Amino acid sequence: MGGESTIRTAPRAGASKGPAGGRTGQVLSGLAVALGLALFLGGFVWGAIVYRPYTVPTSSMAPTIDAGARVLAQRIGSGDIHRGDVVVFTDKTWVSNAPVVKRVVAVGGDTVACCTDGKLTVNGKRIDEPYLADDGLAELQDFPSVKVPEGRLFLLGDERSGSLDSTAHLTDAARGTVARSAVSARVEAVVWPMNGMLEQATGFEKLGPLSAQGPLRSMGLMIVAGAVLVLGGGAYGPVAKRLGGRSRGGAEPARAS
């Protein structure tokens, strides 16, 4: 037995049975995961409170919103409606028990008409509408001037030649206008297909302020930041363990005895 030699493996230098990355790293990674979860879930909860999803069934808002598109609309009150907004409203004289999506082109006190040199006019001012199709369809729906009563709205579809909008209800008692109180939300983005945020209707700025954009971008940043923190914090332990193993190297054989 005395002539036999024994080979033993020496323990790796600095080996520890504790968690990889050290106590400070583990605490920081745990905080990152907790903060990330709070941001991620908070963004979705905030969105569920502020926004509602809708499906637009027709092409009356094309090319801004195509038929079958899924949109997110911010819940708003009647005092938060401005010219140029794409809004969701319900009016039984238009459609029974179904929301309608149209663009507000005039508010109470305005006089709206079409068309002068192919453009919509509000209070005698021609409105530039770059969101309309380039095929001239906006010029096909001439209608006489309408004075919008206080507390009401005049709405058009972006596909002017085929949209059943205020121009299709000019013979009604309200001359095609809709009550502000009928509006429940303002469309802010097309999420399917992913066309993104609607552009502001800057052509109406000459008549007054436009609506401020809602918090949708902030919610998106919260969700993305939360996801990054959760993934980063969760990956800290395995990465630290792998890097620590590489820095210590492999086992060293002991001398024969």
Short mmCIF file of C-alpha atoms in Angstrom, two decimals:
data_model
loop_
_atom_site.label_atom_id
_atom_site.label_comp_id
_atom_site.label_asym_id
_atom_site.label_seq_id
_atom_site.Cartn_x
_atom_site.Cartn_y
_atom_site.Cartn_z
CA MET A 1 0.00 0.00 0.00
CA GLY A 2 2.94 2.30 0.79
CA GLY A 3 4.09 2.25 -2.86
CA GLU A 4 0.83 3.46 -4.15
CA SER A 5 0.38 7.08 -4.97
CA THR A 6 -2.89 8.88 -4.48
CA ILE A 7 -4.15 11.66 -6.72
CA ARG A 8 -6.42 14.16 -5.02
CA THR A 9 -8.15 17.16 -6.49
CA ALA A 10 -7.54 20.39 -4.66
CA PRO A 11 -10.57 22.60 -4.11
CA ARG A 12 -10.89 25.59 -6.43
CA ALA A 13 -9.51 28.77 -5.01
CA GLY A 14 -12.17 31.01 -3.62
CA ALA A 15 -14.92 28.37 -3.98
CA SER A 16 -18.03 29.18 -2.00
CA LYS A 17 -21.30 27.48 -1.37
CA GLY A 18 -23.09 30.85 -1.14
CA PRO A 19 -25.08 32.47 -3.92
CA ALA A 20 -23.18 33.53 -7.02
CA GLY A 21 -22.25 37.16 -7.37
CA GLY A 22 -22.01 38.02 -3.70
CA ARG A 23 -24.58 39.32 -1.28
CA THR A 24 -24.66 42.87 -2.66
CA GLY A 25 -25.22 41.65 -6.20
CA GLN A 26 -28.02 39.35 -5.11
CA VAL A 27 -29.76 42.16 -3.23
CA LEU A 28 -29.48 44.52 -6.20
CA SER A 29 -30.76 41.88 -8.63
CA GLY A 30 -33.73 41.20 -6.34
CA LEU A 31 -34.53 44.91 -6.20
CA ALA A 32 -34.28 45.13 -9.99
CA VAL A 33 -36.76 42.27 -10.41
CA ALA A 34 -39.18 43.79 -7.89
CA LEU A 35 -39.00 47.23 -9.48
CA GLY A 36 -39.32 45.70 -12.94
CA LEU A 37 -42.46 43.79 -11.98
CA ALA A 38 -43.97 46.95 -10.48
CA LEU A 39 -43.29 48.93 -13.68
CA PHE A 40 -44.40 46.14 -16.00
CA LEU A 41 -47.68 45.40 -14.23
CA GLY A 42 -48.27 49.06 -13.42
CA GLY A 43 -48.07 49.98 -17.10
CA PHE A 44 -50.72 47.42 -18.01
CA VAL A 45 -53.00 48.39 -15.11
CA TRP A 46 -52.67 52.08 -15.98
CA GLY A 47 -53.49 51.28 -19.60
CA ALA A 48 -56.55 49.26 -18.62
CA ILE A 49 -57.86 52.20 -16.60
CA VAL A 50 -57.19 54.94 -19.16
CA TYR A 51 -57.69 53.17 -22.51
CA ARG A 52 -60.24 50.97 -24.22
CA PRO A 53 -59.71 48.80 -27.31
CA TYR A 54 -62.07 49.06 -30.29
CA THR A 55 -62.31 47.35 -33.66
CA VAL A 56 -63.20 49.63 -36.58
CA PRO A 57 -65.45 47.50 -38.83
CA THR A 58 -65.59 49.72 -41.94
CA SER A 59 -63.20 51.66 -44.18
CA SER A 60 -64.85 55.03 -43.49
CA MET A 61 -61.70 56.24 -41.67
CA ALA A 62 -59.24 55.00 -44.32
CA PRO A 63 -56.41 55.56 -44.90
CA THR A 64 -55.92 56.65 -41.28
CA ILE A 65 -57.64 53.51 -39.95
CA ASP A 66 -58.35 50.57 -42.24
CA ALA A 67 -61.35 48.26 -41.96
CA GLY A 68 -60.84 45.65 -39.25
CA ALA A 69 -58.08 47.61 -37.51
CA ARG A 70 -57.76 47.44 -33.72
CA VAL A 71 -57.33 50.81 -32.00
CA LEU A 72 -56.70 52.11 -28.50
CA ALA A 73 -58.87 55.01 -27.41
CA GLN A 74 -58.36 57.15 -24.31
CA ARG A 75 -61.41 57.63 -22.12
CA ILE A 76 -62.26 61.35 -22.07
CA GLY A 77 -64.97 63.70 -20.91
CA SER A 78 -67.02 66.01 -23.09
CA GLY A 79 -64.77 68.95 -22.23
CA ASP A 80 -61.66 67.24 -23.63
CA ILE A 81 -62.77 67.19 -27.28
CA HIS A 82 -61.03 69.39 -29.86
CA ARG A 83 -61.13 69.85 -33.62
CA GLY A 84 -59.17 67.18 -35.44
CA ASP A 85 -59.74 64.48 -32.79
CA VAL A 86 -60.72 60.99 -33.93
CA VAL A 87 -63.39 60.05 -31.43
CA VAL A 88 -65.60 57.14 -30.44
CA PHE A 89 -69.24 57.99 -29.83
CA THR A 90 -72.68 56.41 -29.65
CA ASP A 91 -75.73 57.98 -31.27
CA LYS A 92 -78.88 55.95 -31.86
CA THR A 93 -79.90 58.11 -34.82
CA TRP A 94 -76.69 56.97 -36.56
CA VAL A 95 -76.21 53.38 -35.44
CA SER A 96 -78.19 51.46 -32.82
CA ASN A 97 -76.21 50.06 -29.87
CA ALA A 98 -72.78 50.30 -31.51
CA PRO A 99 -69.92 52.80 -31.19
CA VAL A 100 -68.93 54.89 -34.20
CA VAL A 101 -65.46 56.25 -35.01
CA LYS A 102 -65.21 59.61 -36.86
CA ARG A 103 -63.09 62.77 -36.92
CA VAL A 104 -64.29 65.99 -35.29
CA VAL A 105 -64.01 68.80 -37.83
CA ALA A 106 -66.12 71.46 -36.11
CA VAL A 107 -67.36 72.21 -32.61
CA GLY A 108 -70.20 74.30 -31.20
CA GLY A 109 -70.28 77.78 -32.69
CA ASP A 110 -68.29 76.83 -35.81
CA THR A 111 -69.55 77.11 -39.37
CA VAL A 112 -68.36 74.24 -41.55
CA ALA A 113 -68.67 73.77 -45.33
CA CYS A 114 -67.12 71.89 -48.22
CA CYS A 115 -65.50 72.47 -50.51
CA THR A 116 -63.44 75.57 -51.41
CA ASP A 117 -60.62 74.80 -53.85
CA GLY A 118 -61.09 71.19 -52.87
CA LYS A 119 -60.67 71.84 -49.15
CA LEU A 120 -62.91 71.74 -46.11
CA THR A 121 -63.55 75.15 -44.56
CA VAL A 122 -64.27 75.92 -40.92
CA ASN A 123 -65.18 79.51 -40.02
CA GLY A 124 -64.07 80.50 -43.51
CA LYS A 125 -60.58 79.02 -43.14
CA ARG A 126 -59.41 76.27 -45.47
CA ILE A 127 -58.15 73.25 -43.56
CA ASP A 128 -55.13 71.24 -44.70
CA GLU A 129 -55.82 67.54 -44.12
CA PRO A 130 -52.73 65.48 -45.02
CA TYR A 131 -54.29 62.34 -43.51
CA LEU A 132 -56.78 62.10 -46.41
CA ALA A 133 -56.20 59.82 -49.39
CA ASP A 134 -54.31 61.25 -52.36
CA ASP A 135 -56.95 60.16 -54.89
CA GLY A 136 -59.17 63.20 -54.46
CA LEU A 137 -61.96 61.43 -52.59
CA ALA A 138 -62.09 64.28 -50.07
CA GLU A 139 -63.28 66.62 -52.80
CA LEU A 140 -66.34 64.60 -53.80
CA GLN A 141 -68.60 65.36 -50.85
CA ASP A 142 -69.76 68.95 -51.28
CA PHE A 143 -72.30 70.09 -48.69
CA PRO A 144 -73.82 73.44 -47.72
CA SER A 145 -72.52 75.38 -44.76
CA VAL A 146 -73.70 74.22 -41.35
CA LYS A 147 -73.65 76.26 -38.14
CA VAL A 148 -72.87 73.81 -35.35
CA PRO A 149 -75.04 74.38 -32.25
CA GLU A 150 -73.32 74.83 -28.90
CA GLY A 151 -72.58 71.58 -27.14
CA ARG A 152 -72.53 69.61 -30.39
CA LEU A 153 -69.97 68.35 -32.91
CA PHE A 154 -69.76 67.94 -36.68
CA LEU A 155 -67.92 64.75 -37.66
CA LEU A 156 -66.55 63.33 -40.91
CA GLY A 157 -64.86 60.13 -41.95
CA ASP A 158 -61.42 60.40 -43.53
CA GLU A 159 -62.73 58.47 -46.55
CA ARG A 160 -65.09 61.26 -47.51
CA SER A 161 -66.77 59.73 -50.56
CA GLY A 162 -68.18 56.68 -48.79
CA SER A 163 -68.39 57.59 -45.12
CA LEU A 164 -71.83 57.72 -43.48
CA ASP A 165 -70.97 60.71 -41.33
CA SER A 166 -72.57 64.07 -40.51
CA THR A 167 -73.09 64.76 -44.21
CA ALA A 168 -75.43 61.77 -44.40
CA HIS A 169 -77.59 63.21 -41.60
CA LEU A 170 -77.96 66.83 -42.71
CA THR A 171 -81.74 66.46 -42.95
CA ASP A 172 -82.01 65.30 -39.33
CA ALA A 173 -83.26 67.69 -36.68
CA ALA A 174 -79.69 68.25 -35.44
CA ARG A 175 -78.37 68.76 -39.03
CA GLY A 176 -75.90 65.90 -38.70
CA THR A 177 -74.36 67.08 -35.45
CA VAL A 178 -73.70 64.89 -32.42
CA ALA A 179 -73.84 65.86 -28.75
CA ARG A 180 -70.49 66.20 -26.97
CA SER A 181 -71.86 63.94 -24.25
CA ALA A 182 -72.17 61.10 -26.77
CA VAL A 183 -68.37 60.89 -27.07
CA SER A 184 -66.71 58.36 -24.78
CA ALA A 185 -63.12 58.15 -26.01
CA ARG A 186 -60.47 59.61 -28.32
CA VAL A 187 -58.49 57.26 -30.59
CA GLU A 188 -54.76 57.60 -30.00
CA ALA A 189 -53.12 54.65 -31.76
CA VAL A 190 -53.69 51.80 -34.19
CA VAL A 191 -52.29 48.69 -32.51
CA TRP A 192 -53.28 46.08 -35.11
CA PRO A 193 -51.83 46.29 -37.62
CA MET A 194 -49.09 48.11 -35.71
CA ASN A 195 -49.39 51.51 -37.40
CA GLY A 196 -48.59 53.32 -34.17
CA MET A 197 -49.76 56.70 -32.88
CA LEU A 198 -52.15 58.83 -34.91
CA GLU A 199 -50.64 62.07 -36.17
CA GLN A 200 -52.11 65.28 -34.83
CA ALA A 201 -54.40 67.16 -37.20
CA THR A 202 -52.24 70.29 -37.32
CA GLY A 203 -54.45 71.87 -39.99
CA PHE A 204 -56.91 72.82 -37.24
CA GLU A 205 -54.33 74.71 -35.13
CA LYS A 206 -55.31 78.01 -36.78
CA LEU A 207 -58.74 77.66 -35.13
CA GLY A 208 -57.61 76.79 -31.61
CA PRO A 209 -55.54 74.40 -29.51
CA LEU A 210 -55.36 70.72 -30.35
CA SER A 211 -55.78 67.89 -27.87
CA ALA A 212 -52.68 66.93 -25.93
CA GLN A 213 -51.50 63.37 -26.47
CA GLY A 214 -52.39 60.89 -23.76
CA PRO A 215 -50.01 58.82 -21.62
CA LEU A 216 -49.76 55.88 -24.03
CA ARG A 217 -46.06 56.45 -24.78
CA SER A 218 -45.26 56.66 -21.08
CA MET A 219 -47.10 53.40 -20.46
CA GLY A 220 -45.14 51.71 -23.23
CA LEU A 221 -41.85 52.92 -21.75
CA MET A 222 -42.89 51.63 -18.32
CA ILE A 223 -43.68 48.19 -19.71
CA VAL A 224 -40.45 47.96 -21.71
CA ALA A 225 -38.30 49.22 -18.82
CA GLY A 226 -40.01 46.79 -16.45
CA ALA A 227 -39.37 43.85 -18.77
CA VAL A 228 -35.69 44.80 -19.11
CA LEU A 229 -35.25 45.04 -15.32
CA VAL A 230 -36.98 41.70 -14.71
CA LEU A 231 -34.90 39.91 -17.34
CA GLY A 232 -31.68 41.60 -16.25
CA GLY A 233 -32.23 40.95 -12.55
CA GLY A 234 -33.24 37.35 -13.16
CA ALA A 235 -30.19 36.69 -15.30
CA TYR A 236 -27.72 38.14 -12.79
CA GLY A 237 -27.26 34.96 -10.73
CA PRO A 238 -26.56 32.54 -13.62
CA VAL A 239 -24.28 35.06 -15.35
CA ALA A 240 -22.31 35.79 -12.17
CA LYS A 241 -21.93 32.06 -11.49
CA ARG A 242 -20.67 31.41 -15.02
CA LEU A 243 -18.21 34.28 -14.94
CA GLY A 244 -17.01 33.30 -11.48
CA GLY A 245 -16.36 29.74 -12.62
CA ARG A 246 -14.29 30.98 -15.56
CA SER A 247 -12.19 33.28 -13.38
CA ARG A 248 -11.31 30.54 -10.91
CA GLY A 249 -10.31 28.09 -13.63
CA GLY A 250 -10.44 24.28 -13.40
CA ALA A 251 -9.35 21.91 -10.61
CA GLU A 252 -5.63 21.45 -10.02
CA PRO A 253 -4.27 17.92 -9.35
CA ALA A 254 -2.33 17.53 -6.07
CA ARG A 255 1.12 16.03 -5.94
CA ALA A 256 1.47 12.26 -5.68
CA SER A 257 2.29 10.97 -2.20
#
